[in-house]
Amino acid sequence: MTDRVRTDAKPAEPWRQRLIRSLLYGRNVDRAAKARARVGFAMLAFAAIYAVIGGRLVMYAVGADGHSARRAAAQDAIATARPDIVDRNGEILASDVKAPSLFGEPRRIIDKDEAIELLTATLPDLDVGEVRDRLSSKKGFVWLKREISPQQQQDIHRLGIPGIGFLRENKRVYPTGNEVAHLIGLVNIDNQGIAGMEKWLDNNGLADLHRAGLATDRLQRPVQLSVDLRVEHALRDELAKAKEKFQAKAASGLVTNVNTGEIIAMVSLPDFDPNNPKEAHDPDRINRLTTGVYEMGSTFKAFTLAMALDSGKYDLNSLWDARAPLHYGKFAIHDDEPKGRFLSMKEVFTFSSNVGAARIALSQGVDAHKAFLRKMGQLERLRTELPESASPIVPHHWGELNTITIAFGHGIAVAPLQAVMGVSALANGGLLIPPTFLKRSEEEA
């Protein structure tokens, strides 16, 4: 007898399916097991959903990383925010504004020749060769022009070139122009300080804040300087008139508070407009008050007389022989307007007697002379907030002849600000207070 094949039999059920049906719906399985199974399947379902979401996020992140990489070169510039700089009365001297900058993503540009033609037609100052090199590079992000005008941004936007975009950056502006140029200094295209108080800001923590991403817009307090813009304007105006009247190559001046060391005004002409950084590169526009060193001439006689008075051996009525020139070897020291008599200490200063000053210095000796000038801060480089400063020129071998000439301000060269600091000590009762460009009180000095 042969077996007949049953054509109406159902296909054998897979064992996994039978197990699931038995666990979930079988009567022979206790309720606790069924509950555990159902919870397990629910967890699997949620896990699958989260896996799908996670996968999508990973895909998005990979795409976003590529986009971020294309803009990585711009992040430092965008993040570089700077605090306002104000004068002692709160007048703004330097501030940040937002300005659009033009960039390209070479990998996204379809027709580079067309893009170059359109961009250079809209921005004629662009260098065609430079733009071509940048857009032909393999980089994901390239700057094309920093700090363009809003109108230029609109014109380029209308062109609709794929791979060309804009980023808003912080741009430094100086409302007072030339007024406090040497004091404020300037920044580079990335809004980083490269001179003056702007560089001081970066050297004193601002650069670290930028690197940490903490130097954001409007979260920084204004930096208040000691300068008074009104006094600065008056001083600059008078110096400009004098420079023109005497056809001088340069003119400079300082106004200081001798009790606090604050610099109330500082002008060095010719100056520059920090809104036009190219002007600052002209060698004639250096800050002669801090980076120039000069023989200060008869102003140094104040130190010579102060040295004698400080010794306690002489007073203002002490007499000094100025009847004839002072001879030293083959050299003779003369007075411009000789009086032909003994001069009191006061008269040596009043008549600006070279002979009298030389005799006073010789009475103290070479070592005492050097020691006093060192105590007055004239023999070492003066350090202030301004990074730009110069070391004085001092004789390597200081003998009696050096003491004679230095007594009336020749044979030694110092920065004018350095000399002002020393003279301020003579005016304030003998306190040598380092000058500052930051606002401070007498108690803080």
C-alpha atoms as one frame of an Amber mdcrd trajectory, in Angstrom:
protein
   0.000   0.000   0.000   1.450   3.281  -1.028   1.301   6.454   1.019  -0.810
   9.223  -0.434   0.472  12.742  -0.345  -1.966  15.139   1.304  -2.279  18.136
  -0.899  -4.422  20.069   1.607  -1.852  19.945   4.443  -0.576  23.327   5.744
   3.160  24.122   5.486   5.156  23.203   8.549   5.370  26.182  10.939   8.970
  27.327  11.707  10.065  26.454  15.201  10.845  30.092  16.118   7.309  31.132
  15.242   5.839  28.201  17.211   7.955  29.194  20.221   6.836  32.847  20.056
   3.155  31.820  19.673   3.500  29.400  22.539   5.133  31.981  24.812   2.673
  34.740  24.016  -0.562  32.864  23.585  -0.061  29.239  24.686  -2.268  28.015
  27.496   0.447  25.801  28.961   2.762  28.758  29.673   2.220  30.571  32.924
   1.226  34.223  32.929   4.551  35.447  34.346   6.459  33.926  31.459   4.018
  35.481  28.992   4.454  38.900  30.604   8.230  38.642  30.512   8.131  37.668
  26.867   5.858  40.555  25.946   8.071  43.027  27.815  11.105  41.627  26.029
   9.519  42.087  22.628   8.487  45.628  23.516  12.080  46.416  24.480  13.329
  44.948  21.215  10.872  47.109  19.294  11.996  50.291  21.065  15.638  49.327
  20.559  15.017  48.966  16.845  13.369  52.396  16.703  16.286  54.016  18.547
  18.743  52.241  16.275  17.051  53.756  13.240  17.084  57.241  14.818  20.721
  56.828  15.858  21.686  55.774  12.367  20.048  58.846  10.901  21.863  61.069
  13.396  25.201  59.488  12.504  24.526  60.097   8.828  23.634  63.701   9.573
  26.742  64.141  11.714  28.991  62.811   8.982  27.473  65.259   6.527  27.653
  68.092   9.029  31.300  67.313   9.768  32.129  67.807   6.128  30.291  71.110
   6.117  31.960  72.183   9.365  35.374  71.247   8.062  34.846  73.542   5.113
  34.300  76.431   7.514  36.831  75.490  10.169  39.325  78.079   8.939  36.823
  80.846   9.626  35.854  80.020  13.190  38.665  81.887  14.948  37.934  85.076
  13.034  34.210  84.835  13.702  34.691  84.200  17.417  37.169  87.025  17.910
  35.183  89.652  19.753  36.927  92.511  21.523  35.798  94.765  24.353  35.151
  98.427  23.701  37.960 100.803  24.607  36.808 104.075  26.178  38.491 107.195
  27.525  38.363 108.197  31.187  34.929 109.788  30.633  33.411 106.838  28.785
  33.845 108.152  25.236  34.239 105.230  22.819  37.669 105.019  21.208  37.407
 101.531  19.688  34.478  99.171  19.168  33.353  96.121  17.192  30.763  96.130
  14.419  29.529  93.250  12.286  30.758  93.089   8.694  30.133  90.430   6.019
  33.075  88.524   4.542  33.048  86.560   1.292  34.139  82.920   1.184  34.156
  80.079  -1.309  33.761  76.299  -1.092  35.766  75.108  -4.126  34.323  71.579
  -4.096  30.780  72.892  -4.502  31.467  75.360  -7.306  30.229  73.930 -10.610
  31.738  76.378 -13.108  34.815  78.036 -11.601  35.557  80.203 -14.647  32.065
  81.667 -14.583  32.270  82.216 -10.822  35.601  84.029 -11.164  34.280  86.220
 -13.973  31.164  87.207 -12.033  32.987  87.853  -8.756  35.764  89.974 -10.241
  33.213  91.987 -12.210  31.335  92.739  -8.983  34.481  93.306  -6.905  37.015
  94.910  -9.294  39.715  95.058  -6.614  39.880  91.255  -6.464  42.994  89.777
  -8.060  41.868  87.360 -10.781  44.910  85.117 -10.432  44.604  84.923  -6.665
  40.883  84.125  -6.825  41.544  81.437  -9.432  44.237  79.849  -7.268  41.980
  79.787  -4.239  38.937  78.398  -6.028  41.092  75.771  -7.763  42.495  74.473
  -4.491  41.404  71.228  -2.871  40.425  72.991   0.330  36.872  72.893   1.528
  36.882  76.566   2.572  38.749  79.633   1.303  38.433  83.326   2.050  37.894
  85.466  -1.044  37.529  88.923   0.512  37.255  89.974   4.120  34.999  92.776
   5.310  32.957  93.740   2.273  30.166  96.306   2.300  26.471  95.372   2.677
  25.850  96.598  -0.886  28.591  94.342  -2.230  27.074  91.457  -0.305  23.683
  92.071  -1.922  25.191  92.315  -5.402  27.031  89.000  -5.025  24.027  87.316
  -3.428  21.931  88.158  -6.487  24.427  86.287  -8.682  23.373  83.025  -7.028
  26.736  81.277  -7.458  26.739  77.820  -5.799  29.581  77.431  -3.315  29.898
  81.172  -2.648  28.705  82.445   0.719  29.090  85.007   3.468  30.052  84.993
   7.122  29.470  87.904   9.470  32.635  88.825  11.336  33.630  91.318  13.980
  35.291  94.351  12.455  37.134  96.889  14.608  36.272 100.549  14.088  37.846
 103.651  15.595  35.363 106.559  15.786  38.021 109.117  16.728  40.305 108.312
  13.788  43.798 109.746  14.264  43.100 111.294  17.668  44.534 108.501  19.839
  46.094 106.335  17.138  49.433 105.586  18.803  47.780 104.852  22.123  44.982
 102.629  20.819  47.069 100.883  18.173  45.236  98.646  15.720  44.182  95.087
  14.866  44.788  92.793  11.906  42.194  91.351   9.522  41.326  88.659  12.096
  40.549  91.319  14.723  43.660  90.474  16.732  45.648  93.282  18.331  48.999
  93.997  16.701  49.957  97.360  18.236  49.202  99.719  21.099  46.568  98.959
  23.719  44.905  96.570  21.282  47.977  94.338  21.454  48.146  94.784  25.224
  44.607  93.390  25.452  45.648  90.243  23.599  48.823  89.876  25.640  46.852
  90.119  28.875  44.337  87.354  28.506  42.067  88.261  25.604  43.832  85.832
  23.270  43.386  83.070  25.863  39.674  83.879  26.110  39.391  83.636  22.341
  41.031  80.231  22.298  38.637  79.063  25.010  35.653  80.472  23.125  34.741
  82.790  26.006  35.459  86.174  24.433  32.020  86.677  22.922  30.217  89.841
  21.896  29.014  92.132  24.661  30.133  89.780  27.423  33.286  91.801  27.979
  33.499  94.974  29.993  34.858  98.100  28.294  38.510  98.871  28.941  38.770
 102.373  30.392  41.919 104.307  29.624  43.468 107.217  31.489  43.366 109.488
  28.450  40.886 112.364  28.270  39.733 112.769  24.678  39.143 116.510  25.170
  42.706 117.113  26.348  44.003 114.813  23.618  42.217 116.864  20.974  43.536
 120.172  22.348  47.110 118.863  22.546  47.005 117.444  19.032  45.623 120.691
  17.656  48.400 122.776  19.249  51.133 120.390  18.125  49.791 120.386  14.563
  49.900 124.195  14.500  53.456 124.265  15.855  54.609 121.594  13.419  53.243
 123.578  10.503  54.556 126.909  11.794  58.141 125.686  12.188  58.032 123.240
   9.257  59.091 120.475  11.622  59.344 116.849  10.579  57.618 115.713  13.758
  56.015 116.975  16.950  55.032 115.182  20.122  53.673 115.968  23.555  52.435
 114.438  26.800  50.059 115.485  29.552  50.324 113.454  32.752  48.914 113.414
  36.266  52.079 113.426  38.381  50.241 112.064  41.432  48.804 108.967  39.747
  51.108 108.411  36.784  48.101 108.512  34.450  48.767 109.689  30.914  45.976
 112.174  30.213  47.039 112.887  26.630  49.725 111.580  24.300  50.271 112.786
  20.741  53.025 111.979  18.279  52.857 113.594  14.839  52.714 112.471  12.129
  50.178 109.889  13.228  47.843 107.561  11.333  44.219 106.508  11.080  43.792
 102.998  12.545  40.760 102.573  10.280  43.308 102.562   7.435  46.018 100.188
   8.738  48.332 100.725   5.758  49.197 104.187   7.094  50.665 102.656  10.255
  53.465 100.991   8.271  55.025 104.337   7.339  58.273 104.595   9.388  57.656
 108.324   9.884  54.505 107.548  11.869  56.156 105.779  14.818  55.280 106.768
  18.357  58.277 108.939  19.158  57.279 109.246  22.806  57.851 105.567  23.587
  59.811 104.004  20.721  62.125 106.925  20.011  65.104 107.783  22.221  66.643
 111.241  22.187  69.187 113.411  23.957  66.808 115.403  26.124  69.091 118.428
  26.434  68.549 120.959  29.183  65.506 119.164  30.591  68.048 116.801  32.191
  69.354 119.686  34.299  66.349 119.110  36.539  67.819 115.719  37.478  71.261
 117.252  38.039  69.957 119.835  40.495  67.688 117.286  42.190  70.699 115.014
  42.708  72.617 117.772  44.499  69.643 118.739  46.665  68.936 115.083  47.462
  72.494 114.672  48.752  71.744 117.146  51.545  75.012 118.986  50.934  73.522
 121.880  48.986  70.435 124.054  48.893  68.847 126.391  46.359  71.130 129.243
  47.420  74.396 127.333  46.998  76.734 129.113  44.558  78.452 127.643  41.517
  81.266 129.149  39.482  79.990 130.098  36.025  82.427 132.957  35.378  84.179
 131.164  32.523  83.857 128.068  30.351  84.652 124.734  31.991  87.673 123.044
  30.380  88.131 119.299  30.432  91.095 118.090  28.403  90.696 119.460  24.909
  86.989 120.127  25.474  85.397 123.354  26.696  81.868 123.645  28.081  80.175
 126.991  27.348  76.937 128.717  28.287  74.785 130.047  25.461  74.241 133.262
  27.411  77.114 133.439  29.919  76.564 135.583  32.999  80.261 135.784  33.901
  79.650 135.285  37.638  78.757 132.803  40.336  75.214 131.475  40.013  72.940
 130.158  42.715  71.351 126.752  42.284  68.114 128.454  41.264  69.943 130.604
  38.723  71.743 127.614  37.208  68.317 126.227  36.385  66.697 129.556  35.475
  69.487 130.598  33.096  70.026 127.006  31.906  73.754 127.155  32.632  75.700
 124.247  31.152  78.781 125.225  33.143  76.857 125.350  36.415  75.146 121.991
  35.748  78.469 120.354  34.878  80.093 121.608  38.093  77.137 120.354  40.144
  77.398 116.870  38.595  81.179 116.734  39.129  80.686 117.625  42.782  78.662
 114.415  43.208  80.995 112.126  41.289  80.473 109.608  38.499  79.117 106.774
  40.639  76.634 108.959  42.499  75.483 110.482  39.202  74.827 107.070  37.662
  73.111 105.828  40.815  70.770 108.815  40.953  69.746 108.551  37.298  69.152
 104.831  37.770  66.959 105.613  40.770  65.009 108.032  38.575  64.355 105.279
  36.020  66.499 106.756  33.250  68.967 103.926  32.647  66.637 100.968  31.946
  63.924 100.362  29.406  60.597 101.787  30.533  57.780  99.228  30.630  54.155
 100.317  30.308  50.999  98.760  28.915  52.152  99.757  25.441  54.232  96.967
  23.879  56.178  99.495  21.821  59.110 100.844  23.819  62.832 101.384  23.390
  65.848 100.987  25.640  67.858 104.112  26.509  71.303 104.620  25.008  73.762
 104.816  27.893  77.584 105.099  27.767  79.336 101.745  28.110  82.280 103.392
  29.835  80.956 106.233  31.976  83.709 108.635  33.000  83.905 112.227  34.179
  83.453 113.632  30.685  80.221 111.634  30.366  79.033 112.996  33.694  79.783
 116.537  32.509  77.774 116.257  29.275  74.943 114.164  30.746  74.526 116.874
  33.400  72.994 119.066  30.694  71.317 116.285  28.707  73.870 115.144  26.132
  75.619 111.809  25.874  72.554 109.841  26.968  69.333 109.197  25.026  66.026
 108.215  26.619  62.400 107.972  25.551  60.461 111.208  26.192  57.907 109.320
  28.299  60.796 108.054  30.411  62.041 111.583  31.046  58.512 112.728  31.915
  58.229 109.934  34.491  61.426 111.106  36.176  60.461 114.776  36.168  57.035
 113.856  37.580  58.805 112.408  40.619  60.456 115.790  41.169  57.056 117.478
  40.991  55.047 115.137  43.226  57.350 115.111  46.238  59.781 112.398  45.223
  57.559 109.436  44.313  58.677 107.611  41.172  55.353 106.324  39.807  55.437
 104.187  36.652  53.243 105.783  33.987  50.023 104.060  33.012  47.509 104.352
  30.193  44.745 102.845  32.339  42.538 104.935  34.594  43.533 104.692  38.263
  43.320 106.657  41.494  46.111 107.995  43.718  45.518 105.087  46.090  46.076
 102.616  43.242  49.254 104.352  42.042
